[in-house]
XYZ file of C-alpha atoms in Angstrom:
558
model
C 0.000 0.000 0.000
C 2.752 2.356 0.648
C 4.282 1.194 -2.345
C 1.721 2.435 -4.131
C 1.053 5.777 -2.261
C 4.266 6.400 -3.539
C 4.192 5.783 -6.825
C 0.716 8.357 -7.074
C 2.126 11.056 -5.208
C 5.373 11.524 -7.083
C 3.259 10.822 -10.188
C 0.853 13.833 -9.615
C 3.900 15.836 -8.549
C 5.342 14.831 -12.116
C 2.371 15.797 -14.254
C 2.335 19.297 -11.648
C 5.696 19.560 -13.417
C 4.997 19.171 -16.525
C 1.708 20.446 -17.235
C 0.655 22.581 -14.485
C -2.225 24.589 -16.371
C -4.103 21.966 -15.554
C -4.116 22.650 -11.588
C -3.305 26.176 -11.440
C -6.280 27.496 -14.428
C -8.288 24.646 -14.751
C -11.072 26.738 -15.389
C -9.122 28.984 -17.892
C -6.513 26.615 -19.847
C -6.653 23.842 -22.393
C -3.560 21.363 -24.047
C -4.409 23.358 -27.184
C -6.290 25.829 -28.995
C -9.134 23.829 -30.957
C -8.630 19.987 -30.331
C -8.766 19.830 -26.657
C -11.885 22.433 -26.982
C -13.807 19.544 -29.430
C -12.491 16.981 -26.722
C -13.752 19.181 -23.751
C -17.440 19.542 -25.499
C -17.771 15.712 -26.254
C -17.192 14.421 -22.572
C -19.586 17.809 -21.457
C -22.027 16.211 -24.099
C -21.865 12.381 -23.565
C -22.195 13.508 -19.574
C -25.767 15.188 -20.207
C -26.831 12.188 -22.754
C -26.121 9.907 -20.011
C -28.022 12.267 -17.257
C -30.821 12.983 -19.627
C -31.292 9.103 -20.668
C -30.710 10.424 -24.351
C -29.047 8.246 -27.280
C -25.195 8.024 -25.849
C -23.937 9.409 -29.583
C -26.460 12.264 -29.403
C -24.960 15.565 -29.978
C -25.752 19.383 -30.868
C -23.873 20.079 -33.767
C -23.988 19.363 -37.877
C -28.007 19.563 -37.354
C -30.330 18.162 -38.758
C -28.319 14.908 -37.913
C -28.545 13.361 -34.987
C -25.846 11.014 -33.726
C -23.358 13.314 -34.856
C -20.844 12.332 -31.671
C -19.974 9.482 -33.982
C -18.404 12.372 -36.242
C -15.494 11.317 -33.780
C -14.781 9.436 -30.754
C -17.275 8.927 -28.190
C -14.833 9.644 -24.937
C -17.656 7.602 -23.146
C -15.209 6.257 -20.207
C -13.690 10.180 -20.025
C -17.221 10.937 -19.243
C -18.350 8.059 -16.498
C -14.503 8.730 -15.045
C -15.259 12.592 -13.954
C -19.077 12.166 -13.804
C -19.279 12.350 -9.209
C -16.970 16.190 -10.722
C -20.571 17.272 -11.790
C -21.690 17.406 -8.161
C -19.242 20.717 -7.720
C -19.125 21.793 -11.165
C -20.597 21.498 -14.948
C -17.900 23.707 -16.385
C -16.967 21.327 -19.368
C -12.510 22.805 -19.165
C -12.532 22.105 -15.199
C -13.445 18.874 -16.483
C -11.359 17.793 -18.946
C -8.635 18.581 -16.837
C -9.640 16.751 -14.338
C -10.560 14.039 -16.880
C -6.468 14.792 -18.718
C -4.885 14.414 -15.066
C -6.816 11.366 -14.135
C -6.225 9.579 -17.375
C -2.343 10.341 -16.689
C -2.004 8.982 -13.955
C -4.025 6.035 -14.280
C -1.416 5.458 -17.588
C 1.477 5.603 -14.966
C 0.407 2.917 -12.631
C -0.553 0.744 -16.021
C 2.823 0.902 -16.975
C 4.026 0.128 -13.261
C 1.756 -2.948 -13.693
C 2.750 -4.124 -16.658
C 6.379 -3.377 -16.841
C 6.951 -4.748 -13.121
C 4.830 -8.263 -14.088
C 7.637 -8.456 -17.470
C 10.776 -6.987 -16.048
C 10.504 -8.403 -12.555
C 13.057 -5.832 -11.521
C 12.169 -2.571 -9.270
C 14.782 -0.294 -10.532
C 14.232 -1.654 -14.288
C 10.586 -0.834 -14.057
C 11.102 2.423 -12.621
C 13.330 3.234 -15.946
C 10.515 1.262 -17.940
C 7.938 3.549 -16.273
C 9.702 6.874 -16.601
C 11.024 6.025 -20.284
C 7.348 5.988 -21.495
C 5.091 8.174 -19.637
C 7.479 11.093 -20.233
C 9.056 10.560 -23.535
C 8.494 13.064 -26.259
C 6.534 10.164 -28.230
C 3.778 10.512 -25.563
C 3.969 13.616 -24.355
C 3.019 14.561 -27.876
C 0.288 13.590 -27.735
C -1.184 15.639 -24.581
C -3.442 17.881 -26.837
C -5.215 14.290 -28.059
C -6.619 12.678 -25.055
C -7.606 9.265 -26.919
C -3.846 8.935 -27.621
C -2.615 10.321 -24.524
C -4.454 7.995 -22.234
C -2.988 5.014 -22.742
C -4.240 2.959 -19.211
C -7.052 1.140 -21.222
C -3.900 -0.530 -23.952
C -1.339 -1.150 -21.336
C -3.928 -3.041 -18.881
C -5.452 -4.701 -21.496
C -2.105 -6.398 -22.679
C -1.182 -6.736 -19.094
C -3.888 -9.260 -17.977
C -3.605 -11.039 -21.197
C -0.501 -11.633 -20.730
C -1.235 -12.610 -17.304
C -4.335 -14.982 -18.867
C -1.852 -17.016 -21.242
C 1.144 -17.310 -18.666
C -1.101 -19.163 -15.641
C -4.604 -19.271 -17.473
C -6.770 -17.692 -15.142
C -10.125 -16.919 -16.847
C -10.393 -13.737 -14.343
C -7.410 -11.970 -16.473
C -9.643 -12.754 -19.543
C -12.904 -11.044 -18.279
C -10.383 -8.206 -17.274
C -8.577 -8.169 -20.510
C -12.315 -8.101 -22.102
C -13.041 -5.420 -19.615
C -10.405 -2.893 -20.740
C -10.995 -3.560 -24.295
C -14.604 -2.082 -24.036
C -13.434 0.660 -21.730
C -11.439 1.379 -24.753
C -14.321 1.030 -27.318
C -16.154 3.484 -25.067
C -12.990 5.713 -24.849
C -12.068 5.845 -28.534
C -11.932 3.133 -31.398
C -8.303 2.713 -33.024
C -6.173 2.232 -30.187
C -8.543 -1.206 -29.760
C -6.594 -1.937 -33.075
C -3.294 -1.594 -30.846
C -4.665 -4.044 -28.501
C -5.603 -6.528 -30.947
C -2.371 -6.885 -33.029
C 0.079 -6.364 -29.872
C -2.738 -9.675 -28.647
C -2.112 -11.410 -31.712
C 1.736 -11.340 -31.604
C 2.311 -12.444 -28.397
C 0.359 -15.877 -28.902
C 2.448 -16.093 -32.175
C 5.627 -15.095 -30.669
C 4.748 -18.555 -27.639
C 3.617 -20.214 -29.480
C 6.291 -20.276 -32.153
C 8.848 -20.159 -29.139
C 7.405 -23.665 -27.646
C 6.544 -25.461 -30.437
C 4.099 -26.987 -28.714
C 2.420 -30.280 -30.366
C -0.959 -30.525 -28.185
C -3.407 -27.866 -29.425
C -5.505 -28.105 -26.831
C -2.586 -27.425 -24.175
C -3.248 -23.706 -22.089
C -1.227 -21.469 -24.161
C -2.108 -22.404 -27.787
C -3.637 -20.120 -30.189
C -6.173 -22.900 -30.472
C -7.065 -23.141 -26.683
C -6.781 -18.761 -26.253
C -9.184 -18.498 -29.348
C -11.503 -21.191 -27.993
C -11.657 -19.263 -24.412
C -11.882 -15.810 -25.991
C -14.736 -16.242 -27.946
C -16.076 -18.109 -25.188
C -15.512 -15.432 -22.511
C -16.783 -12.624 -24.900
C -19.910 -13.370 -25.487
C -21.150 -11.392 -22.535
C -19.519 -8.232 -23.802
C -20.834 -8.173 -27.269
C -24.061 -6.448 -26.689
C -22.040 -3.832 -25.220
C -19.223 -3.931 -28.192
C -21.854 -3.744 -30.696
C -24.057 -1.216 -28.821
C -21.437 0.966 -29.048
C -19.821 0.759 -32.434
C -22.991 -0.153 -34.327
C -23.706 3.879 -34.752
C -20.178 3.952 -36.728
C -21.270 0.801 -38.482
C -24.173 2.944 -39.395
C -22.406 5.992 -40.566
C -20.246 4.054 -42.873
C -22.991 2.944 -44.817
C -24.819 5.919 -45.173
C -22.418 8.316 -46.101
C -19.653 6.814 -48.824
C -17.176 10.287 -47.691
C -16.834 8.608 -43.970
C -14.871 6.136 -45.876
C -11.477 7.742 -45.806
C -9.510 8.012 -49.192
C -5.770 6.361 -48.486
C -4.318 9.821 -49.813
C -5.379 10.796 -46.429
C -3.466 7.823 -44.772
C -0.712 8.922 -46.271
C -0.793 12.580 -45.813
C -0.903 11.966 -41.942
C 2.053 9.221 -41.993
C 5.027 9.459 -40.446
C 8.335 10.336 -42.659
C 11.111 8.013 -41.933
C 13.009 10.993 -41.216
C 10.322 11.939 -38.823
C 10.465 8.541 -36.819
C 13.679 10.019 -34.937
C 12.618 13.916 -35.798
C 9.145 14.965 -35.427
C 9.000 13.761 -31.163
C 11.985 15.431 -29.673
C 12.973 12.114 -28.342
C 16.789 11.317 -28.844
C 17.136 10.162 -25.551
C 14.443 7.399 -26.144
C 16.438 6.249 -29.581
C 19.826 6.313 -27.924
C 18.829 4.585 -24.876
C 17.375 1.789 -27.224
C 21.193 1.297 -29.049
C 22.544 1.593 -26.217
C 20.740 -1.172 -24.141
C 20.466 -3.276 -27.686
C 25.201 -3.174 -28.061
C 25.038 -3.464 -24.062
C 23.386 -6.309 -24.252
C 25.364 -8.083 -26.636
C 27.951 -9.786 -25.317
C 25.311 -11.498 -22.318
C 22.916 -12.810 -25.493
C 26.147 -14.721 -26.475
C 25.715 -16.785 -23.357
C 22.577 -18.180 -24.231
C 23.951 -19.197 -27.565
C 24.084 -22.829 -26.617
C 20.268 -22.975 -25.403
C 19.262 -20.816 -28.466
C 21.250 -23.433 -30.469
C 19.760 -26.573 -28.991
C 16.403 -24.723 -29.053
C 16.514 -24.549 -32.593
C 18.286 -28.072 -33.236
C 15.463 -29.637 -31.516
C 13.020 -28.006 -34.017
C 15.416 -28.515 -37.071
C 14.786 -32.492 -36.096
C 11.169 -32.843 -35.047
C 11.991 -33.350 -31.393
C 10.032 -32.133 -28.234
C 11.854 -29.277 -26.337
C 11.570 -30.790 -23.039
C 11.801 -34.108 -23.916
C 15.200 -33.147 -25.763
C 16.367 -31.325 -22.317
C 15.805 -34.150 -20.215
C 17.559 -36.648 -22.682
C 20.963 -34.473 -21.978
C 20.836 -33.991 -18.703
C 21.534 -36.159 -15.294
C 18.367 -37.686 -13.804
C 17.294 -36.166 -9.986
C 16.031 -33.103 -8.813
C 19.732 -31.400 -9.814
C 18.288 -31.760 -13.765
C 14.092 -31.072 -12.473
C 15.772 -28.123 -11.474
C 17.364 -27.083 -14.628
C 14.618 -27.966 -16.500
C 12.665 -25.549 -14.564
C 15.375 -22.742 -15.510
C 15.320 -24.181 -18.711
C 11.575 -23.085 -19.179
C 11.663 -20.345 -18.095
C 14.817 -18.874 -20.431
C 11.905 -20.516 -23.075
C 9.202 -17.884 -21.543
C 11.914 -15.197 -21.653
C 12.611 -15.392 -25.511
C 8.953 -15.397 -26.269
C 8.565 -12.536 -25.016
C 11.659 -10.891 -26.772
C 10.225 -12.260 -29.497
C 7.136 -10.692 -28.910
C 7.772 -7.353 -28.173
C 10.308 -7.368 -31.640
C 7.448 -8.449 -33.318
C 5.249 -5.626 -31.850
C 8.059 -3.021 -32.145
C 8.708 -3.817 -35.746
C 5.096 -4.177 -37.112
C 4.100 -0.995 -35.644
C 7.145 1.246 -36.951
C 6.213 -0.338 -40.504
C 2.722 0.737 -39.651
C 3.158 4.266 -38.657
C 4.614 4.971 -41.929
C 1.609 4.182 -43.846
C 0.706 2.972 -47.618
C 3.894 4.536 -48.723
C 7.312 5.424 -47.946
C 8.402 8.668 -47.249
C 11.368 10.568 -46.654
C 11.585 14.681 -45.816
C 7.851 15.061 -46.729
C 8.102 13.151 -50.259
C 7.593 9.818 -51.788
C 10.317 8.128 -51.161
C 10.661 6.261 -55.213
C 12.643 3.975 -57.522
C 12.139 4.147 -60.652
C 9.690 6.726 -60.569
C 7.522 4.213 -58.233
C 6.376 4.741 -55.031
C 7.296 1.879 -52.676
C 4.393 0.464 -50.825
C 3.933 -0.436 -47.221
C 1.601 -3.266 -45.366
C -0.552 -0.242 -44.141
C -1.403 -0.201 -47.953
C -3.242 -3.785 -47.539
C -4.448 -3.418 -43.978
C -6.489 -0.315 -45.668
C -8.166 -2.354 -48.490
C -8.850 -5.591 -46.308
C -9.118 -4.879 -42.743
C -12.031 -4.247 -41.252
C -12.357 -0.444 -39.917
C -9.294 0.422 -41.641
C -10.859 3.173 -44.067
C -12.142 4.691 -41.565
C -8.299 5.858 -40.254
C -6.487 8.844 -41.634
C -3.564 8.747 -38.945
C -1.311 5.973 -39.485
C 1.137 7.823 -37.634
C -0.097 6.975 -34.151
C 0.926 3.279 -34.531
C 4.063 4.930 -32.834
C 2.901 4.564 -29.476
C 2.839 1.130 -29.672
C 6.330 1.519 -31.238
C 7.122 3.254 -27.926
C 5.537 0.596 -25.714
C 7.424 -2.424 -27.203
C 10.845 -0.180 -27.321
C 10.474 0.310 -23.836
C 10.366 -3.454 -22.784
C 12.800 -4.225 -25.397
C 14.919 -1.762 -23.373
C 14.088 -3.293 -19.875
C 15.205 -7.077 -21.067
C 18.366 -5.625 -22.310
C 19.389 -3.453 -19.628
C 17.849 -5.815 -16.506
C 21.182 -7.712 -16.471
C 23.503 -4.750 -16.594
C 21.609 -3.539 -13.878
C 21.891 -6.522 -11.367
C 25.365 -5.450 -11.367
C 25.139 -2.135 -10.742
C 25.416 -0.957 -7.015
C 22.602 1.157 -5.638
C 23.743 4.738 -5.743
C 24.179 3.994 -9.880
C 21.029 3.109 -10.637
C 19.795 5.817 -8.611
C 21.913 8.210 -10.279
C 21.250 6.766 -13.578
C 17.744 6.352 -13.332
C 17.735 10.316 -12.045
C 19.914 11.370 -14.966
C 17.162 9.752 -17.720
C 14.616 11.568 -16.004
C 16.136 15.052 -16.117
C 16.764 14.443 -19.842
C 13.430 13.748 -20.853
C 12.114 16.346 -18.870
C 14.879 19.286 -20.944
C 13.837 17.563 -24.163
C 10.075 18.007 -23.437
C 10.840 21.890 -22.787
C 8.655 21.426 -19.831
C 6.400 22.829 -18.488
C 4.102 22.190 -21.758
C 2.098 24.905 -22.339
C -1.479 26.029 -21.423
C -3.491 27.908 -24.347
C -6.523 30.156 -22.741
C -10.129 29.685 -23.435
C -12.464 31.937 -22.979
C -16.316 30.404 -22.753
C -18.124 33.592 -21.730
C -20.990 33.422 -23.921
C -22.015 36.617 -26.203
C -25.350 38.265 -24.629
C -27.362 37.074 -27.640
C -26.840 33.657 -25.856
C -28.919 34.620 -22.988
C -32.073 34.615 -25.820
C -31.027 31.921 -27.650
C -31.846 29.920 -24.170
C -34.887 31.483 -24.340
C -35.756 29.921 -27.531
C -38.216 26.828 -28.176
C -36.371 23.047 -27.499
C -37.181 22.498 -31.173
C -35.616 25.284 -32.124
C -32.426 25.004 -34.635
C -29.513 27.650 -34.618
C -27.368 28.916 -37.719
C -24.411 30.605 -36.001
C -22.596 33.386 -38.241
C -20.495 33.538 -40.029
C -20.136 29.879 -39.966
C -17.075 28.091 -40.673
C -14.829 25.223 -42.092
C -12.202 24.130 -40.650
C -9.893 25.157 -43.465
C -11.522 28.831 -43.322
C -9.423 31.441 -40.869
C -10.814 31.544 -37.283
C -12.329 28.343 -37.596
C -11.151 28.119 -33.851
C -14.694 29.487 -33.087
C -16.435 26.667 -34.170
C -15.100 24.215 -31.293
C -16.224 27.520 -29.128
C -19.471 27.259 -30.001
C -19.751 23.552 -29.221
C -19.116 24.799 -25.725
C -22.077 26.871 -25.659
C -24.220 24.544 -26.801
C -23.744 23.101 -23.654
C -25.128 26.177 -21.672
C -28.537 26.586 -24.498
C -28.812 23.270 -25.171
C -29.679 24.243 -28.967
C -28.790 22.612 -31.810
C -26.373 24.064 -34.364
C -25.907 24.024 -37.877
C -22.035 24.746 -37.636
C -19.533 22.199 -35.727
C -16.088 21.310 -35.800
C -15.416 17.663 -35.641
C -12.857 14.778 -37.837
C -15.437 14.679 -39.745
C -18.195 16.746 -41.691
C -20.683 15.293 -44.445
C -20.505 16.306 -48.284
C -23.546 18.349 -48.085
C -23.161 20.029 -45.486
C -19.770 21.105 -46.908
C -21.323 22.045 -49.601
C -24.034 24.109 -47.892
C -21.344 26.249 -45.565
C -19.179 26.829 -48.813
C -22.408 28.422 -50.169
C -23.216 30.610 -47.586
C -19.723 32.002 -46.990
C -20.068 32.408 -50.897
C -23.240 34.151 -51.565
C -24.443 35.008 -47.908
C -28.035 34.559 -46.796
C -29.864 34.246 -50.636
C -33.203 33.192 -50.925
C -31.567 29.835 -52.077
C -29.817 29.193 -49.274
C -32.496 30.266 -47.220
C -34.263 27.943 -48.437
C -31.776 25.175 -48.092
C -31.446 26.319 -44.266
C -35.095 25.721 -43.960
C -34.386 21.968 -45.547
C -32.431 21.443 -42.661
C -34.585 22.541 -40.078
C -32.803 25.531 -39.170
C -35.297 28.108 -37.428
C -32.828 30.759 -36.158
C -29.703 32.891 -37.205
C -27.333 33.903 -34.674
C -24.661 36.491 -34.945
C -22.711 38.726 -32.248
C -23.860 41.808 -34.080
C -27.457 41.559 -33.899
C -29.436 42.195 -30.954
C -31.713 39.400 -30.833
C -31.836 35.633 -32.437
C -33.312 36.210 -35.983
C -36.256 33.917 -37.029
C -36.122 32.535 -40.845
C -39.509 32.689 -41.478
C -39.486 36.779 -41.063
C -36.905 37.324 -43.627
């Protein structure tokens, strides 16, 4: 218990450090300065749907349509997290905060979880811990709260882990219990889950060669107790995605095109450039040339470990043939499994570390912002395939934030290299060390990150746009895209919306539909014509709203 008292007080003195907006304005200071507003207004929005019993996807903006939360992610657990907040306040920045601080430290003592179960060392999961919670490849992401709360993916792969090492079907309903807090949360990093999942039964299962199936530990026996185990979840899973399912159909443009994929890739230039993270890449060639020279002492087991394969043989059978009978050789063969368990998962985490680099890069290479060619052809990437036959995958434009998981499996690779340099190590030095890492990640970051202010006084003509009719339908001007200048506003207004409870016309979101496009491009065109009056009314707008007129202006009267 004290252990862990520990471990979340110096981890909310940490995050004081390095983003302390969010305790000294709360009220007054977001991440960013349109993002984080959009983020702020969906938990403030999913909170009243779930208070007012209304559809969970329900939300005020791109009227006439309905479910337009699915326009991005839902940020359902953000919500249910810092719901008891609204019994002191409603103000939607106060609680994002809250919600940003909460969901960093909860990512902290994942990581101690998961990096203590696989590195079995206190000082090495202390590095581990440190390493990815403050690295620049996750502190970039602070402005993007789906990204930057990462608790849901590392607890997820912890008790999975956990479920395949002593098959305990409480890890499973666990593991299945993250996964839809994740779902709820926000879709793609459930994507992370499931291929980080997949590669550690392949990486066992390839490691033990096992010949029975059925034995605990085979991709056979996991499947068979996964889809067992899920089937209670799946009214939930499909509860809460079938709205996307929905959207997809309808509307061909939420489909996106892979030009997109690859707009928002990530450079190979910008794998060591873009996240201000050198100490992260030199740590990891560091630990990897360190750890050279103790990998040679394996060599032997590695070598029998693949003769044994090369001939058909059983592992353990092999071992046992070798050795003396007695406990002195039950003894080895018990060290002798486990050095099995230990390569699997190096072999897993390479797996995960490599798949998701590829991955971040997208459909194509590139280098310096260009297609990276030969012979005047673009050289394609797995992303390229995942895009035309995965399921979901269209629905992606940023390939690039496959790089956490890069992060994740760098970090263990780093613990399992450096574990036994640091057995040798005398106290003081790993203190030191460990102390030294820290401060450089924390001059990299160019702490503290900043706070941008928001302001969400509402304009007086707010005060009688509460006053209007629940039916009634706003048309804020001028309205914007989010290509126009000052399309900042737009996430503004969402905040409002919140206070009148009105829906809009306008809205800022990942996503927008054709005609609507269309129908803001007109009136920033050719203002309020009789045509687009008209097309207004189509849409079941009844009011105009603008900071220079006095009062809400009705449709019908002009």
């Amino acid at each position: 218990m004290c252990k862990w008292l520990a471990v979340i007080g110096i981890s909310l003195v940490l995050i004081l450090f390095i983003y302390p907006s969010a305790f000294i304005y709360p009220k007054d200071t977001l991440p960013d300065n349109n993002d984080t507003r959009l983020i702020a207004y969906i938990i403030g929005q999913a909170q009243k749907n779930i208070l007012q019993g209304q559809s969970l996807h329900y939300g005020t903006f791109f009227a006439p349509d309905k479910n337009t939360l699915t326009y991005s992610d839902l940020f359902l657990t953000s919500a249910i997290i810092t719901l008891p907040a609204r019994l002191f306040t409603d103000h939607p920045i106060i609680i994002f905060n809250l919600a940003l601080v909460t969901h960093f430290l909860l990512t902290i003592i994942a990581s101690y979880l998961l990096f203590g179960y696989l590195l079995k060392d206190h000082w090495v999961t202390t590095l581990a811990v440190i390493l990815f919670n403050f690295s620049g490849y996750h502190l970039h992401y602070l402005p993007h709260l789906q990204m930057f709360s990462l608790w849901p993916l590392l607890l997820s792969i912890y008790f999975f882990i956990r479920f395949q090492n002593e098959n305990r079907i409480v890890f499973l309903n666990l593991y299945f219990l993250t996964v839809t807090a994740q779902i709820a949360e926000s879709i793609f990093p459930v994507y992370l889950i499931f291929f980080a999942s997949i590669s550690l039964v392949i990486a066992r299962f390839g490691t033990l060669n096992q010949s029975n199936p059925e034995k605990p530990g085979s991709p056979r026996h996991i499947f068979l107790a996964m889809t067992k185990y899920s089937l209670p979840f799946l009214p939930v899973w499909i509860f809460l995605l079938f709205p996307y399912f929905q959207l997809h159909l309808s509307l061909p443009e939420a489909s996106r095109p892979i030009r997109d994929a690859a707009h928002f890739s990530l450079g190979l230039d910008e794998v060591f450039t873009k996240y201000h993270s050198w100490t992260t890449i030199l740590l990891f060639l560091v630990s990897y040339l360190s750890s050279h020279g103790w990998s040679q002492n394996h060599y032997p087991i590695l070598k029998r470990l693949r003769k044994a394969k090369k001939h058909g043989l059983r592992l353990l059978s092999e071992f046992f043939a070798a050795r003396q009978d007695g406990f002195a050789a039950g003894q080895r063969a018990i060290r002798f499994s486990k050095r099995i368990r230990m390569n699997s998962d190096h072999l897993a985490w390479k797996i995960i570390f490599f798949f998701s680099l590829i991955m971040s890069l997208g459909p194509v290479l590139k280098i310096f912002g260009q297609n990276f060619r030969i012979f005047g052809f673009p050289i394609p990437l797995p992303y390229a395939l995942f895009y035309y036959l995965f399921p979901g995958f269209t629905g992606f434009r940023t390939p690039s934030r496959f790089i956490v998981l890069t992060l994740l499996a760098a970090v263990i690779i780093i613990g399992f290299y450096l574990k036994p340099l640091f057995e040798k190590l005398k106290l003081k030095t790993k203190f030191i060390f460990i102390l030294l890492l820290l401060s450089l990640l924390l001059l990299e970051a160019d702490l503290p990150l900043k706070g941008y202010p928001v302001n969400i006084n509402t304009h007086p003509v707010y005060e009688q746009v509460k006053a209007l009719p629940p039916e009634a339908v706003i048309l804020e001007l001028p309205i914007k895209l989010w290509n126009m200048p000052d399309h900042e506003i737009e996430s503004i207004r969402s905040l409002y919306s919140l206070t009148h409870h009105h829906r809009r016309l306008g809205g800022f979101s990942g996503f927008a539909t054709k005609t609507w496009i269309d129908l803001v491009e007109k009136i920033n065109t050719h203002g309020l014509n009789p045509e687009n009056i008209e097309k207004l009314k189509s849409f079941g707008v009844t009011h105009a709203v603008s900071p220079c007129a006095p009062a809400p202006t009705f449709f019908s009267k002009l």
